[in-house]
Each structure stands twice: as structure tokens, then as C-alpha cells.
PDB file of N, CA and C in Angstrom:
ATOM      1  N   MET C 375       4.820   4.137 -16.116  1.00 91.00           N
ATOM      2  CA  MET C 375       5.543   4.590 -14.775  1.00 91.00           C
ATOM      3  C   MET C 375       5.521   3.489 -13.828  1.00 91.00           C
ATOM      4  N   VAL C 376       4.305   2.837 -13.740  1.00 94.00           N
ATOM      5  CA  VAL C 376       4.262   1.732 -12.914  1.00 94.00           C
ATOM      6  C   VAL C 376       5.070   0.708 -13.111  1.00 94.00           C
ATOM      7  N   GLN C 377       5.144   0.231 -14.165  1.00 93.00           N
ATOM      8  CA  GLN C 377       5.934  -0.813 -14.900  1.00 93.00           C
ATOM      9  C   GLN C 377       7.380  -0.460 -14.639  1.00 93.00           C
ATOM     10  N   TYR C 378       7.829   0.665 -14.656  1.00 93.00           N
ATOM     11  CA  TYR C 378       9.233   1.185 -14.703  1.00 93.00           C
ATOM     12  C   TYR C 378       9.496   1.019 -13.139  1.00 93.00           C
ATOM     13  N   LEU C 379       8.475   1.318 -12.419  1.00 95.00           N
ATOM     14  CA  LEU C 379       8.989   1.081 -10.818  1.00 95.00           C
ATOM     15  C   LEU C 379       8.974  -0.550 -10.431  1.00 95.00           C
ATOM     16  N   VAL C 380       8.103  -1.088 -11.135  1.00 96.00           N
ATOM     17  CA  VAL C 380       8.225  -2.619 -10.915  1.00 96.00           C
ATOM     18  C   VAL C 380       9.691  -3.041 -11.245  1.00 96.00           C
ATOM     19  N   LEU C 381      10.115  -2.652 -12.621  1.00 95.00           N
ATOM     20  CA  LEU C 381      11.750  -2.988 -12.748  1.00 95.00           C
ATOM     21  C   LEU C 381      12.639  -2.675 -12.040  1.00 95.00           C
ATOM     22  N   ALA C 382      12.681  -1.300 -11.576  1.00 94.00           N
ATOM     23  CA  ALA C 382      13.546  -0.721 -10.719  1.00 94.00           C
ATOM     24  C   ALA C 382      13.754  -1.287  -9.288  1.00 94.00           C
ATOM     25  N   HIS C 383      12.363  -1.591  -8.734  1.00 96.00           N
ATOM     26  CA  HIS C 383      12.717  -2.044  -7.397  1.00 96.00           C
ATOM     27  C   HIS C 383      12.029  -3.801  -6.907  1.00 96.00           C
ATOM     28  N   ALA C 384      11.785  -4.290  -8.289  1.00 97.00           N
ATOM     29  CA  ALA C 384      11.340  -5.902  -7.710  1.00 97.00           C
ATOM     30  C   ALA C 384      12.420  -6.759  -6.921  1.00 97.00           C
ATOM     31  N   ALA C 385      13.565  -6.297  -7.249  1.00 97.00           N
ATOM     32  CA  ALA C 385      14.465  -7.102  -6.802  1.00 97.00           C
ATOM     33  C   ALA C 385      14.453  -6.848  -5.118  1.00 97.00           C
ATOM     34  N   ALA C 386      14.328  -5.721  -4.650  1.00 97.00           N
ATOM     35  CA  ALA C 386      14.233  -5.238  -3.284  1.00 97.00           C
ATOM     36  C   ALA C 386      13.007  -5.608  -2.653  1.00 97.00           C
ATOM     37  N   HIS C 387      11.818  -5.659  -3.503  1.00 96.00           N
ATOM     38  CA  HIS C 387      10.335  -5.539  -3.078  1.00 96.00           C
ATOM     39  C   HIS C 387       9.664  -6.738  -3.897  1.00 96.00           C
ATOM     40  N   PRO C 388       9.913  -7.753  -3.887  1.00 96.00           N
ATOM     41  CA  PRO C 388       9.522  -9.057  -4.707  1.00 96.00           C
ATOM     42  C   PRO C 388       7.602  -8.992  -4.902  1.00 96.00           C
ATOM     43  N   GLY C 389       7.232  -8.608  -3.594  1.00 95.00           N
ATOM     44  CA  GLY C 389       5.588  -8.197  -3.932  1.00 95.00           C
ATOM     45  C   GLY C 389       5.269  -7.467  -4.980  1.00 95.00           C
ATOM     46  N   LEU C 390       5.945  -6.678  -5.546  1.00 95.00           N
ATOM     47  CA  LEU C 390       5.638  -5.945  -6.886  1.00 95.00           C
ATOM     48  C   LEU C 390       5.553  -6.774  -7.999  1.00 95.00           C
ATOM     49  N   VAL C 391       5.931  -8.017  -8.062  1.00 96.00           N
ATOM     50  CA  VAL C 391       5.616  -8.758  -9.266  1.00 96.00           C
ATOM     51  C   VAL C 391       4.526  -9.922  -9.070  1.00 96.00           C
ATOM     52  N   ASP C 392       3.678  -9.748  -7.677  1.00 96.00           N
ATOM     53  CA  ASP C 392       2.634 -10.660  -7.450  1.00 96.00           C
ATOM     54  C   ASP C 392       1.462 -10.346  -8.363  1.00 96.00           C
ATOM     55  N   TYR C 393       1.103  -9.113  -8.714  1.00 95.00           N
ATOM     56  CA  TYR C 393       0.194  -8.855  -9.504  1.00 95.00           C
ATOM     57  C   TYR C 393       0.435  -8.511 -11.088  1.00 95.00           C
ATOM     58  N   PRO C 394      -0.538  -8.658 -11.792  1.00 93.00           N
ATOM     59  CA  PRO C 394      -0.241  -8.028 -13.159  1.00 93.00           C
ATOM     60  C   PRO C 394      -0.938  -7.110 -13.639  1.00 93.00           C
ATOM     61  N   ASP C 395      -1.685  -6.296 -12.486  1.00 95.00           N
ATOM     62  CA  ASP C 395      -2.345  -5.109 -13.100  1.00 95.00           C
ATOM     63  C   ASP C 395      -1.875  -4.007 -12.181  1.00 95.00           C
ATOM     64  N   ASN C 396      -2.002  -2.664 -12.855  1.00 95.00           N
ATOM     65  CA  ASN C 396      -1.420  -1.634 -12.525  1.00 95.00           C
ATOM     66  C   ASN C 396      -2.118  -0.847 -11.154  1.00 95.00           C
ATOM     67  N   ILE C 397      -3.212  -1.318 -11.017  1.00 96.00           N
ATOM     68  CA  ILE C 397      -3.940  -0.814  -9.586  1.00 96.00           C
ATOM     69  C   ILE C 397      -3.402  -1.569  -8.445  1.00 96.00           C
ATOM     70  N   ARG C 398      -3.233  -2.931  -8.533  1.00 97.00           N
ATOM     71  CA  ARG C 398      -3.018  -3.642  -7.261  1.00 97.00           C
ATOM     72  C   ARG C 398      -1.117  -3.489  -7.279  1.00 97.00           C
ATOM     73  N   ILE C 399      -0.613  -3.126  -8.144  1.00 97.00           N
ATOM     74  CA  ILE C 399       0.773  -2.915  -8.239  1.00 97.00           C
ATOM     75  C   ILE C 399       1.156  -1.418  -7.318  1.00 97.00           C
ATOM     76  N   LEU C 400      -0.039  -0.413  -7.802  1.00 97.00           N
ATOM     77  CA  LEU C 400       0.071   0.727  -7.005  1.00 97.00           C
ATOM     78  C   LEU C 400      -0.109   0.449  -5.706  1.00 97.00           C
ATOM     79  N   ASP C 401      -1.022  -0.026  -5.138  1.00 97.00           N
ATOM     80  CA  ASP C 401      -1.177  -0.514  -3.684  1.00 97.00           C
ATOM     81  C   ASP C 401       0.085  -1.073  -3.192  1.00 97.00           C
ATOM     82  N   VAL C 402       0.880  -1.964  -3.911  1.00 97.00           N
ATOM     83  CA  VAL C 402       1.933  -2.522  -3.220  1.00 97.00           C
ATOM     84  C   VAL C 402       2.981  -1.409  -3.266  1.00 97.00           C
ATOM     85  N   LEU C 403       3.172  -0.612  -4.202  1.00 97.00           N
ATOM     86  CA  LEU C 403       4.320   0.572  -4.314  1.00 97.00           C
ATOM     87  C   LEU C 403       3.729   1.450  -2.931  1.00 97.00           C
ATOM     88  N   ALA C 404       2.579   1.612  -2.588  1.00 97.00           N
ATOM     89  CA  ALA C 404       2.208   2.619  -1.415  1.00 97.00           C
ATOM     90  C   ALA C 404       2.522   1.761  -0.262  1.00 97.00           C
ATOM     91  N   GLN C 405       2.267   0.398  -0.281  1.00 97.00           N
ATOM     92  CA  GLN C 405       2.510  -0.268   1.083  1.00 97.00           C
ATOM     93  C   GLN C 405       4.037  -0.498   1.247  1.00 97.00           C
ATOM     94  N   THR C 406       5.010  -0.402   0.221  1.00 96.00           N
ATOM     95  CA  THR C 406       6.285  -0.464   0.432  1.00 96.00           C
ATOM     96  C   THR C 406       6.967   0.834   0.793  1.00 96.00           C
ATOM     97  N   GLY C 407       6.056   1.884   0.603  1.00 96.00           N
ATOM     98  CA  GLY C 407       6.532   3.267   0.769  1.00 96.00           C
ATOM     99  C   GLY C 407       7.383   3.544  -0.398  1.00 96.00           C
ATOM    100  N   LEU C 408       7.367   2.949  -1.484  1.00 95.00           N
ATOM    101  CA  LEU C 408       7.948   3.777  -2.572  1.00 95.00           C
ATOM    102  C   LEU C 408       7.135   4.604  -3.424  1.00 95.00           C
ATOM    103  N   LEU C 409       6.120   4.666  -3.016  1.00 95.00           N
ATOM    104  CA  LEU C 409       5.020   5.923  -3.705  1.00 95.00           C
ATOM    105  C   LEU C 409       4.444   6.320  -2.206  1.00 95.00           C
ATOM    106  N   PRO C 410       4.317   7.584  -2.163  1.00 95.00           N
ATOM    107  CA  PRO C 410       3.354   8.171  -0.969  1.00 95.00           C
ATOM    108  C   PRO C 410       1.870   7.599  -1.358  1.00 95.00           C
ATOM    109  N   GLU C 411       1.014   7.269  -0.385  1.00 96.00           N
ATOM    110  CA  GLU C 411      -0.204   6.820  -0.661  1.00 96.00           C
ATOM    111  C   GLU C 411      -0.933   7.690  -1.444  1.00 96.00           C
ATOM    112  N   ALA C 412      -0.757   8.797  -1.155  1.00 96.00           N
ATOM    113  CA  ALA C 412      -1.670   9.880  -1.932  1.00 96.00           C
ATOM    114  C   ALA C 412      -1.319   9.862  -3.372  1.00 96.00           C
ATOM    115  N   GLU C 413      -0.198   9.758  -3.222  1.00 95.00           N
ATOM    116  CA  GLU C 413       0.324   9.690  -4.866  1.00 95.00           C
ATOM    117  C   GLU C 413      -0.049   8.369  -5.700  1.00 95.00           C
ATOM    118  N   ALA C 414      -0.092   7.367  -5.029  1.00 96.00           N
ATOM    119  CA  ALA C 414      -0.588   5.941  -5.506  1.00 96.00           C
ATOM    120  C   ALA C 414      -1.978   6.034  -5.733  1.00 96.00           C
ATOM    121  N   GLY C 415      -2.649   6.653  -4.651  1.00 97.00           N
ATOM    122  CA  GLY C 415      -4.201   6.694  -5.389  1.00 97.00           C
ATOM    123  C   GLY C 415      -4.511   7.696  -6.230  1.00 97.00           C
ATOM    124  N   ALA C 416      -3.772   8.599  -6.199  1.00 95.00           N
ATOM    125  CA  ALA C 416      -3.921   9.703  -7.342  1.00 95.00           C
ATOM    126  C   ALA C 416      -3.783   8.914  -8.851  1.00 95.00           C
ATOM    127  N   LEU C 417      -2.688   8.201  -8.809  1.00 96.00           N
ATOM    128  CA  LEU C 417      -2.179   7.574 -10.257  1.00 96.00           C
ATOM    129  C   LEU C 417      -3.491   6.386 -10.736  1.00 96.00           C
ATOM    130  N   ALA C 418      -4.075   5.878  -9.328  1.00 97.00           N
ATOM    131  CA  ALA C 418      -5.100   4.857  -9.632  1.00 97.00           C
ATOM    132  C   ALA C 418      -5.902   5.319 -10.133  1.00 97.00           C
ATOM    133  N   ASP C 419      -6.593   6.402  -9.529  1.00 97.00           N
ATOM    134  CA  ASP C 419      -7.618   7.272 -10.078  1.00 97.00           C
ATOM    135  C   ASP C 419      -7.721   7.625 -11.406  1.00 97.00           C
ATOM    136  N   THR C 420      -6.377   8.172 -11.647  1.00 96.00           N
ATOM    137  CA  THR C 420      -6.137   8.857 -12.850  1.00 96.00           C
ATOM    138  C   THR C 420      -6.193   7.560 -14.042  1.00 96.00           C
ATOM    139  N   TYR C 421      -5.768   6.652 -13.564  1.00 96.00           N
ATOM    140  CA  TYR C 421      -5.633   5.154 -14.591  1.00 96.00           C
ATOM    141  C   TYR C 421      -6.991   4.920 -14.972  1.00 96.00           C
ATOM    142  N   ARG C 422      -7.732   4.756 -13.740  1.00 97.00           N
ATOM    143  CA  ARG C 422      -9.123   4.636 -13.817  1.00 97.00           C
ATOM    144  C   ARG C 422      -9.958   5.451 -14.896  1.00 97.00           C
ATOM    145  N   LEU C 423      -9.719   6.655 -14.811  1.00 96.00           N
ATOM    146  CA  LEU C 423     -10.449   7.489 -15.486  1.00 96.00           C
ATOM    147  C   LEU C 423      -9.991   7.471 -17.078  1.00 96.00           C
ATOM    148  N   PHE C 424      -8.731   7.648 -17.320  1.00 95.00           N
ATOM    149  CA  PHE C 424      -8.331   7.264 -18.540  1.00 95.00           C
ATOM    150  C   PHE C 424      -8.901   6.136 -19.224  1.00 95.00           C
ATOM    151  N   ARG C 425      -8.848   5.134 -18.410  1.00 95.00           N
ATOM    152  CA  ARG C 425      -9.024   3.700 -18.870  1.00 95.00           C
ATOM    153  C   ARG C 425     -10.719   3.342 -19.187  1.00 95.00           C
ATOM    154  N   ASP C 426     -11.620   4.162 -18.299  1.00 96.00           N
ATOM    155  CA  ASP C 426     -13.055   4.265 -18.361  1.00 96.00           C
ATOM    156  C   ASP C 426     -13.237   4.897 -19.720  1.00 96.00           C
ATOM    157  N   ARG C 427     -12.339   5.961 -20.196  1.00 96.00           N
ATOM    158  CA  ARG C 427     -12.835   7.035 -21.412  1.00 96.00           C
ATOM    159  C   ARG C 427     -12.364   6.135 -22.569  1.00 96.00           C
ATOM    160  N   ILE C 428     -11.184   5.542 -22.677  1.00 95.00           N
ATOM    161  CA  ILE C 428     -10.937   4.615 -23.508  1.00 95.00           C
ATOM    162  C   ILE C 428     -11.683   3.530 -24.024  1.00 95.00           C
ATOM    163  N   HIS C 429     -12.587   3.083 -23.118  1.00 96.00           N
ATOM    164  CA  HIS C 429     -13.263   1.959 -23.209  1.00 96.00           C
ATOM    165  C   HIS C 429     -14.610   2.420 -23.590  1.00 96.00           C
ATOM    166  N   ALA C 430     -14.985   3.693 -23.264  1.00 96.00           N
ATOM    167  CA  ALA C 430     -16.037   4.262 -23.850  1.00 96.00           C
ATOM    168  C   ALA C 430     -15.814   4.708 -25.417  1.00 96.00           C
ATOM    169  N   LEU C 431     -14.906   5.247 -25.773  1.00 95.00           N
ATOM    170  CA  LEU C 431     -14.426   5.548 -27.182  1.00 95.00           C
ATOM    171  C   LEU C 431     -14.500   4.186 -27.723  1.00 95.00           C
ATOM    172  N   THR C 432     -13.950   3.313 -27.505  1.00 95.00           N
ATOM    173  CA  THR C 432     -14.026   1.814 -28.057  1.00 95.00           C
ATOM    174  C   THR C 432     -15.437   1.340 -28.604  1.00 95.00           C
ATOM    175  N   LEU C 433     -16.112   1.408 -27.403  1.00 96.00           N
ATOM    176  CA  LEU C 433     -17.583   1.113 -27.663  1.00 96.00           C
ATOM    177  C   LEU C 433     -18.512   1.920 -28.775  1.00 96.00           C
ATOM    178  N   GLN C 434     -17.902   3.317 -28.610  1.00 95.00           N
ATOM    179  CA  GLN C 434     -18.583   4.104 -29.694  1.00 95.00           C
ATOM    180  C   GLN C 434     -17.818   3.902 -31.310  1.00 95.00           C
ATOM    181  N   GLY C 435     -16.919   2.943 -31.309  1.00 96.00           N
ATOM    182  CA  GLY C 435     -16.216   2.793 -32.651  1.00 96.00           C
ATOM    183  C   GLY C 435     -15.160   3.738 -32.969  1.00 96.00           C
ATOM    184  N   ARG C 436     -14.778   4.640 -31.939  1.00 95.00           N
ATOM    185  CA  ARG C 436     -14.134   5.865 -32.267  1.00 95.00           C
ATOM    186  C   ARG C 436     -12.313   5.265 -31.572  1.00 95.00           C
ATOM    187  N   PRO C 437     -11.570   5.902 -32.293  1.00 93.00           N
ATOM    188  CA  PRO C 437      -9.995   5.586 -32.007  1.00 93.00           C
ATOM    189  C   PRO C 437      -9.996   5.791 -30.346  1.00 93.00           C
ATOM    190  N   ALA C 438      -9.179   4.682 -29.844  1.00 93.00           N
ATOM    191  CA  ALA C 438      -8.825   4.639 -28.528  1.00 93.00           C
ATOM    192  C   ALA C 438      -7.719   5.323 -28.219  1.00 93.00           C
ATOM    193  N   ALA C 439      -7.887   6.669 -27.988  1.00 92.00           N
ATOM    194  CA  ALA C 439      -7.111   7.745 -27.927  1.00 92.00           C
ATOM    195  C   ALA C 439      -7.686   9.088 -27.159  1.00 92.00           C
ATOM    196  N   VAL C 440      -7.277   9.194 -25.931  1.00 92.00           N
ATOM    197  CA  VAL C 440      -8.300  10.464 -25.409  1.00 92.00           C
ATOM    198  C   VAL C 440      -7.625  11.723 -25.587  1.00 92.00           C
ATOM    199  N   PRO C 441      -8.507  12.634 -26.143  1.00 91.00           N
ATOM    200  CA  PRO C 441      -7.500  13.790 -27.040  1.00 91.00           C
ATOM    201  C   PRO C 441      -6.915  14.590 -25.910  1.00 91.00           C
ATOM    202  N   ALA C 442      -5.967  15.133 -26.608  1.00 91.00           N
ATOM    203  CA  ALA C 442      -4.644  15.898 -25.672  1.00 91.00           C
ATOM    204  C   ALA C 442      -5.350  17.099 -24.582  1.00 91.00           C
ATOM    205  N   GLU C 443      -6.628  17.506 -25.057  1.00 94.00           N
ATOM    206  CA  GLU C 443      -7.268  18.743 -24.485  1.00 94.00           C
ATOM    207  C   GLU C 443      -8.156  18.166 -23.221  1.00 94.00           C
ATOM    208  N   GLU C 444      -8.165  17.101 -22.956  1.00 93.00           N
ATOM    209  CA  GLU C 444      -9.028  16.344 -21.894  1.00 93.00           C
ATOM    210  C   GLU C 444      -8.030  15.861 -20.862  1.00 93.00           C
ATOM    211  N   TYR C 445      -8.594  16.278 -19.666  1.00 95.00           N
ATOM    212  CA  TYR C 445      -7.742  15.824 -18.515  1.00 95.00           C
ATOM    213  C   TYR C 445      -6.603  16.223 -18.140  1.00 95.00           C
ATOM    214  N   THR C 446      -6.455  17.749 -18.575  1.00 95.00           N
ATOM    215  CA  THR C 446      -5.303  18.397 -18.255  1.00 95.00           C
ATOM    216  C   THR C 446      -4.523  18.478 -17.055  1.00 95.00           C
ATOM    217  N   VAL C 447      -5.446  18.581 -15.946  1.00 95.00           N
ATOM    218  CA  VAL C 447      -5.048  18.666 -14.634  1.00 95.00           C
ATOM    219  C   VAL C 447      -4.438  17.148 -14.352  1.00 95.00           C
ATOM    220  N   GLU C 448      -5.258  16.271 -14.690  1.00 94.00           N
ATOM    221  CA  GLU C 448      -4.309  14.874 -14.649  1.00 94.00           C
ATOM    222  C   GLU C 448      -3.101  14.567 -15.076  1.00 94.00           C
ATOM    223  N   ARG C 449      -3.227  15.048 -16.337  1.00 95.00           N
ATOM    224  CA  ARG C 449      -1.975  14.813 -17.231  1.00 95.00           C
ATOM    225  C   ARG C 449      -0.814  15.653 -16.551  1.00 95.00           C
ATOM    226  N   GLU C 450      -0.930  16.626 -16.158  1.00 95.00           N
ATOM    227  CA  GLU C 450       0.175  17.558 -15.574  1.00 95.00           C
ATOM    228  C   GLU C 450       0.603  16.770 -14.016  1.00 95.00           C
ATOM    229  N   GLN C 451      -0.303  16.377 -13.418  1.00 94.00           N
ATOM    230  CA  GLN C 451      -0.063  15.629 -12.074  1.00 94.00           C
ATOM    231  C   GLN C 451       0.906  14.483 -12.496  1.00 94.00           C
ATOM    232  N   VAL C 452       0.553  13.541 -13.274  1.00 94.00           N
ATOM    233  CA  VAL C 452       1.121  12.468 -13.825  1.00 94.00           C
ATOM    234  C   VAL C 452       2.472  12.903 -14.357  1.00 94.00           C
ATOM    235  N   ARG C 453       2.634  13.793 -15.158  1.00 95.00           N
ATOM    236  CA  ARG C 453       4.127  14.363 -15.632  1.00 95.00           C
ATOM    237  C   ARG C 453       4.957  14.707 -14.540  1.00 95.00           C
ATOM    238  N   ALA C 454       4.391  15.586 -13.438  1.00 94.00           N
ATOM    239  CA  ALA C 454       5.019  16.026 -12.514  1.00 94.00           C
ATOM    240  C   ALA C 454       5.868  14.932 -11.647  1.00 94.00           C
ATOM    241  N   LEU C 455       5.030  13.771 -11.186  1.00 93.00           N
ATOM    242  CA  LEU C 455       5.392  12.551 -10.603  1.00 93.00           C
ATOM    243  C   LEU C 455       6.514  11.968 -11.297  1.00 93.00           C
ATOM    244  N   TRP C 456       6.384  11.828 -12.550  1.00 93.00           N
ATOM    245  CA  TRP C 456       7.423  11.203 -13.352  1.00 93.00           C
ATOM    246  C   TRP C 456       8.609  11.976 -13.416  1.00 93.00           C
ATOM    247  N   GLN C 457       8.545  13.235 -13.662  1.00 93.00           N
ATOM    248  CA  GLN C 457       9.679  14.120 -13.428  1.00 93.00           C
ATOM    249  C   GLN C 457      10.197  13.995 -12.104  1.00 93.00           C
ATOM    250  N   ARG C 458       9.874  14.016 -11.173  1.00 91.00           N
ATOM    251  CA  ARG C 458      10.359  13.970  -9.885  1.00 91.00           C
ATOM    252  C   ARG C 458      11.095  12.427  -9.604  1.00 91.00           C
ATOM    253  N   LEU C 459      10.372  11.414 -10.147  1.00 88.00           N
ATOM    254  CA  LEU C 459      10.838   9.858  -9.959  1.00 88.00           C
ATOM    255  C   LEU C 459      11.821   9.781 -10.861  1.00 88.00           C
ATOM    256  N   MET C 460      12.049  10.578 -12.063  1.00 88.00           N
ATOM    257  CA  MET C 460      13.408  10.420 -12.807  1.00 88.00           C
ATOM    258  C   MET C 460      14.450  11.460 -12.349  1.00 88.00           C
ATOM    259  N   GLY C 461      14.066  12.237 -11.349  1.00 85.00           N
ATOM    260  CA  GLY C 461      15.241  13.204 -10.742  1.00 85.00           C
ATOM    261  C   GLY C 461      15.380  14.383 -11.740  1.00 85.00           C
ATOM    262  N   ALA C 462      14.321  14.564 -12.408  1.00 58.00           N
ATOM    263  CA  ALA C 462      14.405  15.680 -13.582  1.00 58.00           C
ATOM    264  C   ALA C 462      13.959  17.070 -12.534  1.00 58.00           C
TER     265      ALA C 462
END
């Protein structure tokens, strides 16, 4: 979703390509008004949550896939935002 927003809006907001990482890109998306600050913050928090879980799984020698039954609220929030952005 973050990379889609970069591709869709970088021509009008070149600051979106200043950073390679999703967290700082989310900050720029909020600063430019492309995402409300609360939504950008929630996405950043969810990204960190999943990233931390994937790192923990990897360190345990397990597949780097978060089971579908984990983080259902966060998954639904991301799904709803994506659908809103896509106009669905």
C-alpha cells in the first residue's frame, strides 16, 4: 500500500522518494496530507508489529509468515484503508 501511494503521488510530491523505508514514507504521506496522520500512524504501528513478529519467527527457525488468525483487528484496519484508497 505504501509503495502504491509512492508510485501514485511521487510526481506531485517528490519528497515521497527521499526515503527507502515504509515508516519514513508514511511520515511523508501524513505531512503531505495524502493520508490522515492517525491512519499513517496506525499503518506504521501495524507494520512494526508484523515486522517484529516476522523477525521473531525467523530467529526461531520458523517460516516468516504470521498466521492468519493473529492480528485480526489490524488486518481488518489495513484492508479497510486499502479499500478506501482504491475507491471500493
